[in-house]
Tab-separated table of C-alpha atoms in Angstrom:
chain	number	residue	atom	x	y	z
A	1310	MET	CA	-28.149	13.741	24.538
A	1311	ASN	CA	-26.533	13.266	21.664
A	1312	ILE	CA	-23.122	12.674	21.929
A	1313	LEU	CA	-21.985	13.739	18.205
A	1314	GLU	CA	-23.741	16.922	18.923
A	1315	ASN	CA	-20.606	17.897	20.537
A	1316	ILE	CA	-18.730	17.921	16.869
A	1317	ASP	CA	-18.843	21.331	14.952
A	1318	PHE	CA	-17.865	19.525	11.042
A	1319	ASN	CA	-18.354	23.182	10.584
A	1320	ASN	CA	-15.451	24.294	11.754
A	1321	ILE	CA	-13.413	20.910	10.518
A	1322	LEU	CA	-14.140	21.403	7.084
A	1323	LYS	CA	-13.102	25.061	7.234
A	1324	ALA	CA	-9.505	23.789	8.542
A	1325	ILE	CA	-9.553	21.015	5.886
A	1326	LYS	CA	-12.186	22.056	2.900
A	1327	PRO	CA	-10.046	24.729	-0.154
A	1328	THR	CA	-10.033	27.919	0.452
A	1329	GLN	CA	-11.486	30.076	-2.336
A	1330	ASP	CA	-7.773	31.203	-3.226
A	1331	GLU	CA	-6.422	27.783	-3.068
A	1332	ASN	CA	-9.788	27.007	-5.966
A	1333	GLU	CA	-9.343	29.842	-7.842
A	1334	LYS	CA	-5.463	29.367	-8.299
A	1335	VAL	CA	-6.065	25.645	-9.146
A	1336	LYS	CA	-8.725	26.417	-11.303
A	1337	SER	CA	-7.044	29.161	-13.003
A	1338	LEU	CA	-3.945	26.780	-13.507
A	1339	SER	CA	-5.797	24.020	-15.470
A	1340	ASP	CA	-7.896	25.910	-17.979
A	1341	ARG	CA	-4.431	27.542	-18.876
A	1342	LEU	CA	-2.960	24.440	-19.428
A	1343	ILE	CA	-5.640	22.402	-21.540
A	1344	ASN	CA	-5.752	25.673	-23.289
A	1345	ILE	CA	-2.375	25.589	-23.841
A	1346	ILE	CA	-2.397	21.256	-24.701
A	1347	ASN	CA	-5.510	21.928	-27.278
A	1348	ARG	CA	-3.359	24.925	-28.835
A	1349	ILE	CA	-0.439	22.722	-29.151
A	1350	ALA	CA	-2.906	19.567	-30.287
A	1351	LYS	CA	-4.127	22.114	-32.744
A	1352	GLU	CA	-1.191	24.059	-34.195
A	1353	ASN	CA	0.700	19.982	-34.638
A	1354	SER	CA	-2.356	18.367	-36.101
A	1355	ILE	CA	-2.691	16.181	-33.302
A	1356	ASP	CA	-6.272	15.211	-32.668
A	1357	ALA	CA	-6.712	14.829	-28.853
A	1358	GLU	CA	-8.457	17.561	-26.425
A	1359	ALA	CA	-7.316	17.796	-22.576
A	1360	THR	CA	-10.028	17.527	-19.767
A	1361	LEU	CA	-9.599	17.842	-16.219
A	1362	VAL	CA	-10.216	14.585	-14.024
A	1363	GLY	CA	-9.892	13.694	-10.815
A	1364	SER	CA	-10.435	14.815	-7.416
A	1365	VAL	CA	-10.235	18.457	-8.252
A	1366	ALA	CA	-12.803	17.923	-11.647
A	1367	LYS	CA	-15.377	16.776	-8.969
A	1368	GLY	CA	-14.897	18.805	-6.401
A	1369	THR	CA	-14.245	16.304	-3.831
A	1370	TRP	CA	-10.203	17.206	-3.172
A	1371	LEU	CA	-9.060	18.213	0.102
A	1372	SER	CA	-7.254	21.605	1.033
A	1373	GLY	CA	-2.808	21.423	-0.003
A	1374	LYS	CA	-3.372	17.911	-1.510
A	1375	ALA	CA	-4.330	19.207	-5.198
A	1376	ASP	CA	-2.871	16.846	-7.551
A	1377	VAL	CA	-4.036	18.275	-11.022
A	1378	ASP	CA	-5.224	15.303	-13.612
A	1379	ILE	CA	-5.020	16.766	-16.897
A	1380	PHE	CA	-5.861	14.151	-19.467
A	1381	MET	CA	-5.353	13.609	-23.007
A	1382	LYS	CA	-8.509	12.484	-25.110
A	1383	PHE	CA	-7.154	10.059	-28.366
A	1384	PRO	CA	-10.146	8.572	-30.631
A	1385	LEU	CA	-10.275	4.913	-30.374
A	1386	SER	CA	-9.141	4.661	-33.901
A	1387	THR	CA	-5.429	5.913	-32.512
A	1388	SER	CA	-3.394	3.412	-31.997
A	1389	GLU	CA	-1.403	2.664	-28.927
A	1390	ALA	CA	1.985	3.708	-30.314
A	1391	ASP	CA	1.244	7.588	-31.659
A	1392	LEU	CA	-1.538	8.082	-28.189
A	1393	LYS	CA	1.643	6.780	-26.329
A	1394	LYS	CA	3.839	9.113	-28.736
A	1395	HIS	CA	1.375	12.096	-29.022
A	1396	GLY	CA	0.454	11.696	-25.102
A	1397	LEU	CA	3.929	12.796	-23.955
A	1398	GLU	CA	5.107	14.939	-26.684
A	1399	LEU	CA	1.890	17.262	-25.923
A	1400	GLY	CA	2.377	17.003	-22.006
A	1401	SER	CA	6.052	17.574	-22.567
A	1402	LYS	CA	5.563	21.098	-24.471
A	1403	CYS	CA	3.064	22.160	-21.937
A	1404	ILE	CA	5.033	21.526	-19.021
A	1405	GLU	CA	7.862	23.684	-21.058
A	1406	GLU	CA	5.852	26.418	-21.452
A	1407	MET	CA	4.953	26.574	-18.274
A	1408	ASN	CA	8.607	26.639	-17.242
A	1409	GLY	CA	8.087	23.552	-15.033
A	1410	ASP	CA	10.382	20.525	-13.748
A	1411	HIS	CA	9.040	17.047	-15.239
A	1412	GLU	CA	9.435	13.497	-14.713
A	1413	LEU	CA	8.113	10.485	-16.795
A	1414	ARG	CA	6.074	7.835	-14.794
A	1415	TYR	CA	4.198	4.573	-15.664
A	1416	ALA	CA	0.462	2.927	-15.008
A	1417	SER	CA	-1.014	0.647	-18.160
A	1418	HIS	CA	1.202	3.199	-20.084
A	1419	PRO	CA	3.348	6.219	-19.665
A	1420	TYR	CA	2.477	9.452	-18.539
A	1421	ILE	CA	4.640	12.365	-17.957
A	1422	THR	CA	4.502	14.509	-14.501
A	1423	GLY	CA	4.869	18.352	-14.638
A	1424	PHE	CA	5.877	20.214	-11.100
A	1425	ILE	CA	5.073	23.910	-12.054
A	1426	GLU	CA	4.045	26.684	-9.534
A	1427	GLY	CA	4.092	24.267	-6.611
A	1428	PHE	CA	1.288	22.298	-8.174
A	1429	GLU	CA	1.978	18.536	-9.541
A	1430	ILE	CA	0.194	17.483	-12.465
A	1431	ASP	CA	-0.308	14.544	-14.334
A	1432	PHE	CA	-0.213	14.539	-17.906
A	1433	VAL	CA	-2.637	11.569	-18.999
A	1434	PRO	CA	-2.954	10.092	-22.411
A	1435	CYS	CA	-6.188	7.458	-22.755
A	1436	TYR	CA	-8.880	6.627	-25.330
A	1437	ILE	CA	-12.516	8.073	-25.669
A	1438	ILE	CA	-15.051	5.863	-23.439
A	1439	LYS	CA	-18.810	6.002	-24.193
A	1440	SER	CA	-18.958	2.941	-21.667
A	1441	ALA	CA	-16.366	0.052	-19.899
A	1442	GLU	CA	-16.544	-2.133	-22.994
A	1443	GLU	CA	-14.501	0.200	-24.970
A	1444	LEU	CA	-12.130	0.205	-22.670
A	1445	LYS	CA	-8.379	-0.281	-23.787
A	1446	SER	CA	-6.044	0.332	-20.575
A	1447	ALA	CA	-7.395	0.823	-17.304
A	1448	VAL	CA	-7.072	4.872	-17.230
A	1449	ASP	CA	-9.567	5.107	-19.582
A	1450	ARG	CA	-12.358	4.902	-16.829
A	1451	THR	CA	-11.405	7.766	-14.733
A	1452	ILE	CA	-12.599	9.990	-17.297
A	1453	LEU	CA	-16.931	7.641	-16.701
A	1454	HIS	CA	-15.560	7.640	-12.685
A	1455	THR	CA	-15.211	11.935	-13.330
A	1456	GLU	CA	-18.576	11.603	-15.480
A	1457	TYR	CA	-20.575	9.580	-12.787
A	1458	VAL	CA	-19.357	11.545	-9.716
A	1459	LEU	CA	-20.755	14.361	-11.232
A	1460	ALA	CA	-24.579	13.513	-12.171
A	1461	LYS	CA	-24.906	11.989	-8.552
A	1462	LEU	CA	-22.769	13.653	-6.436
A	1463	LYS	CA	-24.640	16.632	-4.746
A	1464	GLU	CA	-23.312	19.670	-3.437
A	1465	LYS	CA	-23.464	19.139	0.109
A	1466	GLN	CA	-22.230	15.728	-0.232
A	1467	LYS	CA	-18.819	16.866	-1.423
A	1468	ASP	CA	-18.178	17.844	2.406
A	1469	GLU	CA	-19.232	14.764	3.565
A	1470	VAL	CA	-16.760	13.454	0.929
A	1471	LEU	CA	-13.590	15.791	2.333
A	1472	LEU	CA	-14.672	13.968	5.945
A	1473	LEU	CA	-14.710	10.837	4.902
A	1474	LYS	CA	-11.508	11.148	2.996
A	1475	LYS	CA	-9.667	13.215	6.038
A	1476	PHE	CA	-10.757	10.431	8.402
A	1477	MET	CA	-9.246	8.032	6.336
A	1478	GLY	CA	-6.023	9.770	6.112
A	1479	SER	CA	-6.020	10.546	9.915
A	1480	ILE	CA	-6.166	6.576	11.093
A	1481	HIS	CA	-3.675	5.573	7.383
A	1482	THR	CA	-6.562	3.789	5.845
A	1483	TYR	CA	-6.610	6.365	2.730
A	1484	SER	CA	-5.159	5.274	-0.051
A	1485	ALA	CA	-4.983	2.398	-2.860
A	1486	GLU	CA	-1.430	2.223	-3.470
A	1487	PHE	CA	-0.281	-0.310	-2.260
A	1488	LYS	CA	2.097	0.718	0.141
A	1489	VAL	CA	-0.878	1.243	2.482
A	1490	GLY	CA	-3.726	-0.964	0.190
A	1491	GLY	CA	-6.269	1.367	1.625
A	1492	PHE	CA	-9.526	3.630	0.764
A	1493	SER	CA	-8.759	4.970	-2.840
A	1494	GLY	CA	-10.420	9.045	-2.988
A	1495	TYR	CA	-13.510	7.781	-5.992
A	1496	LEU	CA	-13.771	4.705	-3.490
A	1497	CYS	CA	-14.935	7.536	-0.675
A	1498	GLU	CA	-16.927	9.245	-3.266
A	1499	LEU	CA	-19.346	6.229	-4.042
A	1500	LEU	CA	-19.689	5.911	-0.173
A	1501	ILE	CA	-20.232	8.630	0.266
A	1502	ILE	CA	-23.231	8.504	-2.855
A	1503	HIS	CA	-24.688	4.737	-1.734
A	1504	TYR	CA	-24.533	5.626	1.971
A	1505	GLY	CA	-25.574	9.556	2.205
A	1506	SER	CA	-23.096	10.809	4.026
A	1507	PHE	CA	-19.791	11.050	6.449
A	1508	LEU	CA	-21.496	9.308	9.372
A	1509	ASN	CA	-23.701	6.974	7.634
A	1510	VAL	CA	-20.851	5.578	6.557
A	1511	LEU	CA	-19.404	5.135	9.992
A	1512	LYS	CA	-22.637	3.810	11.262
A	1513	ALA	CA	-22.563	1.238	8.568
A	1514	ALA	CA	-19.001	0.230	9.087
A	1515	SER	CA	-18.821	-0.231	12.449
A	1516	ASN	CA	-22.398	-1.794	12.030
A	1517	GLU	CA	-22.599	-4.033	9.266
A	1518	TRP	CA	-19.821	-4.668	7.120
A	1519	ARG	CA	-17.886	-8.226	7.096
A	1520	PRO	CA	-15.804	-9.702	4.702
A	1521	ASN	CA	-17.052	-9.583	1.243
A	1522	TYR	CA	-19.447	-7.061	2.175
A	1523	LYS	CA	-21.147	-6.074	-1.138
A	1524	ILE	CA	-22.086	-2.725	-2.870
A	1525	ASP	CA	-23.634	-2.403	-5.652
A	1526	ILE	CA	-25.606	1.446	-5.585
A	1527	GLU	CA	-26.216	0.190	-9.805
A	1528	GLU	CA	-27.454	-3.283	-8.700
A	1529	TYR	CA	-25.816	-5.031	-12.128
A	1530	GLY	CA	-25.683	-8.154	-9.779
A	1531	THR	CA	-22.330	-8.908	-10.371
A	1532	GLY	CA	-21.427	-9.063	-6.631
A	1533	GLU	CA	-20.605	-12.925	-6.326
A	1534	LEU	CA	-18.362	-12.114	-8.823
A	1535	PHE	CA	-15.639	-11.111	-6.339
A	1536	LYS	CA	-14.098	-12.783	-3.115
A	1537	GLU	CA	-12.374	-9.774	-1.645
A	1538	PRO	CA	-12.678	-7.712	1.698
A	1539	LEU	CA	-15.196	-5.631	-0.125
A	1540	VAL	CA	-16.612	-5.611	-2.595
A	1541	VAL	CA	-18.229	-1.692	-4.535
A	1542	ILE	CA	-18.996	-3.348	-8.115
A	1543	ASP	CA	-18.086	0.451	-10.344
A	1544	PRO	CA	-21.511	1.470	-11.714
A	1545	THR	CA	-19.392	2.844	-14.518
A	1546	ASP	CA	-18.163	-1.253	-15.081
A	1547	LYS	CA	-20.077	-4.028	-13.823
A	1548	ASN	CA	-17.184	-6.223	-13.914
A	1549	ARG	CA	-14.257	-4.330	-11.309
A	1550	ASN	CA	-14.741	-3.652	-7.856
A	1551	VAL	CA	-13.349	-0.807	-6.983
A	1552	ALA	CA	-12.355	-2.153	-3.665
A	1553	ALA	CA	-10.101	-4.728	-5.159
A	1554	ALA	CA	-7.409	-2.956	-3.756
A	1555	LEU	CA	-8.402	-2.739	0.261
A	1556	LYS	CA	-6.796	-4.984	2.502
A	1557	LEU	CA	-8.184	-6.928	4.856
A	1558	GLN	CA	-6.403	-5.007	7.557
A	1559	LYS	CA	-6.947	-1.126	6.128
A	1560	MET	CA	-10.982	-2.672	6.732
A	1561	SER	CA	-10.639	-3.685	9.779
A	1562	GLU	CA	-8.698	-1.084	11.026
A	1563	PHE	CA	-11.657	1.296	9.180
A	1564	ILE	CA	-14.171	-0.387	11.077
A	1565	VAL	CA	-12.387	-0.058	14.520
A	1566	ALA	CA	-12.063	3.477	14.615
A	1567	SER	CA	-15.009	4.150	12.739
A	1568	ARG	CA	-16.741	2.812	16.095
A	1569	ASN	CA	-14.447	4.589	18.165
A	1570	PHE	CA	-15.278	7.493	16.729
A	1571	LEU	CA	-19.133	7.054	17.202
A	1572	ASP	CA	-18.152	6.204	20.559
A	1573	ASP	CA	-16.723	9.222	21.890
A	1574	PRO	CA	-16.517	11.648	18.991
A	1575	LYS	CA	-13.903	13.937	18.415
A	1576	GLU	CA	-12.247	16.720	16.446
A	1577	GLU	CA	-9.166	15.634	16.463
A	1578	TYR	CA	-9.690	12.346	14.485
A	1579	PHE	CA	-9.802	14.496	11.597
A	1580	PHE	CA	-6.249	16.206	11.861
A	1581	ASP	CA	-2.738	13.464	11.786
A	1582	LYS	CA	-1.651	12.366	14.955
A	1583	HIS	CA	1.401	14.009	16.953
A	1584	ILE	CA	3.820	11.406	17.699
A	1585	ASP	CA	6.343	11.610	20.364
A	1586	LEU	CA	9.786	9.698	19.021
A	1587	ASN	CA	11.608	8.262	22.328
A	1588	ARG	CA	14.993	6.712	21.381
A	1589	ASN	CA	15.738	5.363	24.449
A	1590	GLU	CA	12.040	3.997	24.900
A	1591	ILE	CA	11.366	2.547	21.347
A	1592	LYS	CA	14.701	0.898	21.947
A	1593	ASP	CA	13.725	-0.297	25.994
A	1594	GLU	CA	10.795	-1.457	24.094
A	1595	PHE	CA	12.516	-4.200	22.251
A	1596	GLU	CA	14.652	-4.887	24.908
A	1597	SER	CA	11.485	-6.128	27.155
A	1598	ARG	CA	10.199	-7.895	24.799
A	1599	GLU	CA	13.076	-10.989	24.913
A	1600	THR	CA	12.230	-12.233	21.749
A	1601	LYS	CA	15.590	-10.624	19.123
A	1602	THR	CA	14.512	-8.066	16.645
A	1603	PHE	CA	17.310	-8.205	12.921
A	1604	LEU	CA	16.809	-6.041	10.362
A	1605	ILE	CA	18.179	-6.184	6.434
A	1606	ARG	CA	18.809	-3.324	5.392
A	1607	PHE	CA	19.960	-2.594	2.166
A	1608	LYS	CA	19.015	-0.390	-1.450
A	1609	PRO	CA	15.591	-0.055	-3.169
A	1610	PRO	CA	15.507	-0.973	-6.642
A	1611	GLU	CA	15.240	2.313	-9.457
A	1612	ILE	CA	12.129	1.190	-10.456
A	1613	PRO	CA	8.469	2.440	-9.823
A	1614	ALA	CA	7.105	2.656	-6.459
A	1615	ASP	CA	3.819	1.056	-7.766
A	1616	ALA	CA	6.205	-1.942	-8.068
A	1617	LEU	CA	8.474	-1.614	-5.400
A	1618	TYR	CA	6.426	-1.949	-2.533
A	1619	PRO	CA	4.761	-5.565	-4.037
A	1620	GLN	CA	9.013	-6.720	-4.623
A	1621	ILE	CA	9.590	-5.793	-0.902
A	1622	LYS	CA	6.215	-7.473	1.005
A	1623	LYS	CA	6.796	-10.760	-1.457
A	1624	THR	CA	11.100	-10.247	0.332
A	1625	GLU	CA	9.526	-10.469	3.484
A	1626	ASN	CA	7.238	-13.374	3.059
A	1627	SER	CA	9.995	-15.526	1.690
A	1628	LEU	CA	12.058	-14.477	3.783
A	1629	ASN	CA	9.662	-15.387	6.625
A	1630	GLY	CA	8.489	-18.578	4.881
A	1631	VAL	CA	12.679	-20.203	4.825
A	1632	LEU	CA	13.274	-19.285	8.583
A	1633	GLU	CA	10.310	-21.059	9.476
A	1634	ARG	CA	10.869	-24.162	7.902
A	1635	GLU	CA	14.243	-23.892	9.094
A	1636	ASP	CA	13.149	-24.102	13.054
A	1637	PHE	CA	13.749	-20.520	13.673
A	1638	LYS	CA	10.076	-18.855	15.074
A	1639	VAL	CA	9.681	-16.106	13.602
A	1640	PHE	CA	7.039	-14.046	16.106
A	1641	ASN	CA	6.785	-11.284	13.363
A	1642	ALA	CA	7.794	-9.345	10.189
A	1643	ASP	CA	7.735	-6.398	8.292
A	1644	SER	CA	9.272	-3.864	6.234
A	1645	TRP	CA	9.587	0.122	4.955
A	1646	THR	CA	11.423	2.196	2.781
A	1647	ASP	CA	11.912	6.083	2.255
A	1648	GLU	CA	11.730	5.014	-1.581
A	1649	SER	CA	15.485	6.582	-2.701
A	1650	GLN	CA	18.195	4.740	-0.739
A	1651	ASN	CA	17.220	2.419	2.064
A	1652	VAL	CA	14.995	-0.580	2.248
A	1653	ILE	CA	14.714	-2.019	5.790
A	1654	ILE	CA	13.142	-5.374	6.181
A	1655	LEU	CA	11.832	-7.059	10.518
A	1656	LEU	CA	12.310	-10.026	11.284
A	1657	GLU	CA	11.322	-10.423	14.959
A	1658	MET	CA	12.564	-13.547	16.217
A	1659	GLU	CA	10.475	-15.304	18.782
A	1660	ILE	CA	13.200	-18.187	18.382
A	1661	TRP	CA	16.581	-17.636	17.434
A	1662	LYS	CA	19.075	-19.525	18.531
A	1663	LEU	CA	18.075	-23.809	17.885
A	1664	PRO	CA	19.814	-26.908	19.932
A	1665	GLN	CA	23.067	-28.947	17.966
A	1666	VAL	CA	20.881	-31.977	17.162
A	1667	LYS	CA	17.193	-31.937	15.442
A	1668	LYS	CA	15.020	-34.517	14.495
A	1669	HIS	CA	14.769	-35.240	10.206
A	1670	LEU	CA	12.176	-37.588	9.768
A	1671	GLY	CA	12.382	-40.009	7.215
A	1672	PRO	CA	10.338	-42.810	5.252
A	1673	PHE	CA	6.868	-44.560	7.020
A	1674	VAL	CA	8.110	-48.445	7.795
A	1675	TRP	CA	5.944	-49.918	5.324
A	1676	SER	CA	8.071	-48.293	2.547
A	1677	LYS	CA	10.754	-50.902	1.863
A	1678	GLY	CA	12.912	-49.549	-0.362
A	1679	HIS	CA	12.899	-45.413	1.246
A	1680	GLN	CA	14.406	-47.652	4.082
A	1681	THR	CA	17.555	-49.077	3.224
A	1682	LYS	CA	17.861	-45.858	1.099
A	1683	PHE	CA	17.497	-44.364	4.801
A	1684	MET	CA	19.392	-46.506	6.915
A	1685	GLU	CA	22.819	-46.249	4.190
A	1686	LYS	CA	22.722	-42.975	4.816
A	1687	TYR	CA	21.639	-42.591	8.701
A	1688	GLY	CA	22.847	-45.684	9.913
A	1689	ASN	CA	22.736	-46.123	13.920
A	1690	LYS	CA	21.626	-42.667	14.179
A	1691	ALA	CA	17.998	-43.606	12.526
A	1692	TYR	CA	15.627	-45.148	14.843
A	1693	VAL	CA	11.779	-45.742	14.605
A	1694	GLU	CA	9.240	-43.498	16.219
A	1695	GLU	CA	5.809	-44.963	15.940
A	1696	ASN	CA	5.536	-45.425	11.761
A	1697	ARG	CA	8.486	-43.459	10.400
A	1698	TRP	CA	12.019	-43.540	10.743
A	1699	VAL	CA	13.666	-40.691	11.650
A	1700	ALA	CA	17.268	-39.946	12.487
A	1701	GLU	CA	18.755	-37.187	14.722
A	1702	VAL	CA	20.974	-34.773	12.548
A	1703	ASP	CA	23.614	-32.440	13.788
A	1704	ARG	CA	22.119	-28.587	12.142
A	1705	LYS	CA	24.199	-26.534	9.976
A	1706	TYR	CA	23.049	-23.557	11.375
A	1707	LYS	CA	22.370	-22.998	14.917
A	1708	GLU	CA	21.664	-19.093	14.740
A	1709	VAL	CA	19.294	-16.478	12.765
A	1710	LYS	CA	22.339	-14.218	11.414
A	1711	PRO	CA	24.443	-17.083	9.797
A	1712	PHE	CA	21.699	-19.067	8.333
A	1713	LEU	CA	20.425	-15.532	6.339
A	1714	ASP	CA	24.342	-14.523	5.625
A	1715	ASN	CA	24.496	-18.406	3.759
A	1716	ILE	CA	21.286	-17.669	2.028
A	1717	LEU	CA	21.649	-14.520	0.060
A	1718	VAL	CA	25.031	-15.282	-1.838
A	1719	GLU	CA	24.172	-15.625	-5.671
A	1720	ASN	CA	24.396	-19.554	-5.349
A	1721	LYS	CA	21.690	-19.428	-2.896
A	1722	ILE	CA	18.787	-16.810	-3.341
A	1723	GLY	CA	17.668	-17.714	-6.548
A	1724	PHE	CA	15.966	-20.472	-4.920
A	1725	LEU	CA	13.960	-17.080	-2.925
A	1726	LYS	CA	11.335	-15.705	-4.215
A	1727	PHE	CA	12.703	-12.336	-3.925
A	1728	GLY	CA	11.492	-9.402	-7.057
A	1729	LYS	CA	14.310	-9.934	-9.144
A	1730	HIS	CA	15.219	-5.964	-8.758
A	1731	ILE	CA	15.336	-6.700	-4.957
A	1732	LYS	CA	17.902	-10.168	-5.846
A	1733	ALA	CA	19.749	-7.459	-7.939
A	1734	GLU	CA	20.473	-5.238	-4.807
A	1735	ILE	CA	20.948	-7.695	-2.067
A	1736	LEU	CA	23.612	-9.066	-4.226
A	1737	LYS	CA	24.885	-6.298	-4.257
A	1738	LYS	CA	25.585	-5.239	-0.691
A	1739	TYR	CA	23.560	-5.935	2.580
A	1740	GLU	CA	23.995	-5.480	6.345
A	1741	ILE	CA	21.941	-7.831	8.932
A	1742	VAL	CA	21.895	-5.655	11.958
A	1743	ASP	CA	20.055	-6.315	15.708
A	1744	ILE	CA	17.810	-3.334	15.783
A	1745	LEU	CA	19.201	-2.644	19.182
A	1746	GLU	CA	22.312	-2.068	17.781
A	1747	PHE	CA	20.471	0.218	14.284
A	1748	LEU	CA	19.000	2.858	17.390
A	1749	ASP	CA	22.454	4.165	18.820
A	1750	SER	CA	24.117	4.518	15.140
A	1751	PRO	CA	24.090	7.759	13.458
A	1752	GLU	CA	22.327	5.553	10.378
A	1753	CYS	CA	19.076	5.691	12.244
A	1754	SER	CA	17.255	8.343	11.379
A	1755	GLU	CA	13.393	9.987	12.562
A	1756	ASP	CA	11.516	8.332	9.907
A	1757	MET	CA	12.728	4.489	10.666
A	1758	MET	CA	12.293	5.153	14.592
A	1759	LEU	CA	8.736	6.510	13.555
A	1760	PHE	CA	8.983	2.889	11.485
A	1761	PHE	CA	9.370	0.962	14.959
A	1762	TYR	CA	7.578	3.093	17.151
A	1763	GLU	CA	4.484	1.943	14.018
A	1764	TYR	CA	5.341	-1.391	14.411
A	1765	LEU	CA	5.733	-1.850	17.765
A	1766	ASN	CA	2.422	0.375	18.330
A	1767	LYS	CA	0.091	-1.068	15.726
A	1768	ASN	CA	-3.442	0.817	16.760
A	1769	VAL	CA	-1.544	3.957	17.672
A	1770	TYR	CA	-3.770	6.277	15.133
A	1771	LEU	CA	-7.045	4.300	14.999
A	1772	TRP	CA	-7.967	6.250	19.271
A	1773	ARG	CA	-7.651	9.806	19.967
């Protein structure tokens, strides 16, 4: 008996596929927005035309997840300044006419996001291109992507894309945003086009995928240009890897979850895993590890999310490195933000307290000039160990917290590899607290507790 016969994919699709009512609402709204933009463009003699792109245009969006993307196409002869100016003007006037709210965002150039009738709509100016050779900005490819998927993805395969997206979402490997580093929607669509079905993607990942695995649907032969964990050549641009943002960690998690599902398939893999958070259990788990975990907490700078997360990760890595260089041993580290009020960098220490004395390595014994200087500095504390001079000296910092407080000040923080916006916020205000104390404080929110739980249970989403 095939164990997969126990899974009713039609039942899953009923839960994750947009209803006819949802489809009609989104289609109606999109048509109205396009008509408004095209009318405003004509009234103001702006050479631009609106079109629907992305998952909504392709019919590969999940129920309740309709992020509507309206692209405003400008001729290649349009200057970048005019494209930005007229693009933002058309978007903002359309949002205003629909009585919506808006905010300005940035990708390769500014675009405007509107919140209209319960939907989030991106209004993005782009150039009309026929091939990647005409590319002026990264967003210009999006129309080519939409056209390619509509031409290649069979109607029945749209359901396969939905299954793949939902599966990836529930195991936390979906989204190419930096904070996830997972599979993009376009990448999911290409995997279905290449392998034919959801199950075939899982089988290939389980049995074939290795680091630097290559998929070249149009057989361009450019796979060797890329060294990322997964290489999927963009059918619309032979010099681009669609999977460039995919981290090895997320690729590996998808491989493991694919094997787990194929070995023991359950419908639960297509739905968010419920986690009961217990503050005392999380605290007991940290305590039982017999490590020492510090949290560095500060306010996030007011920058776009796609700029914020890389800066936080850079800061985490820099702190990790400077602690190791000082002989403190970091067991593990992680970071989290709510993007508005809190950034937390978690440093779990294997060694957080050091002895008073340490060995300081000096020059090799055959370096006479350096030996003289070393002896002048360390005197009778210096001695020879095999082929080097060594001195036993007192440490300035024996514990982690005083050391961190010492380096997170204006005259020293500049030496750390932090993002400039992060440095500015830390210099304004930060706190270092033991996680056991923080878990007892009212400032420890449910979202923070979930972060701590996921840190302690790194494979929690890969099994059901």
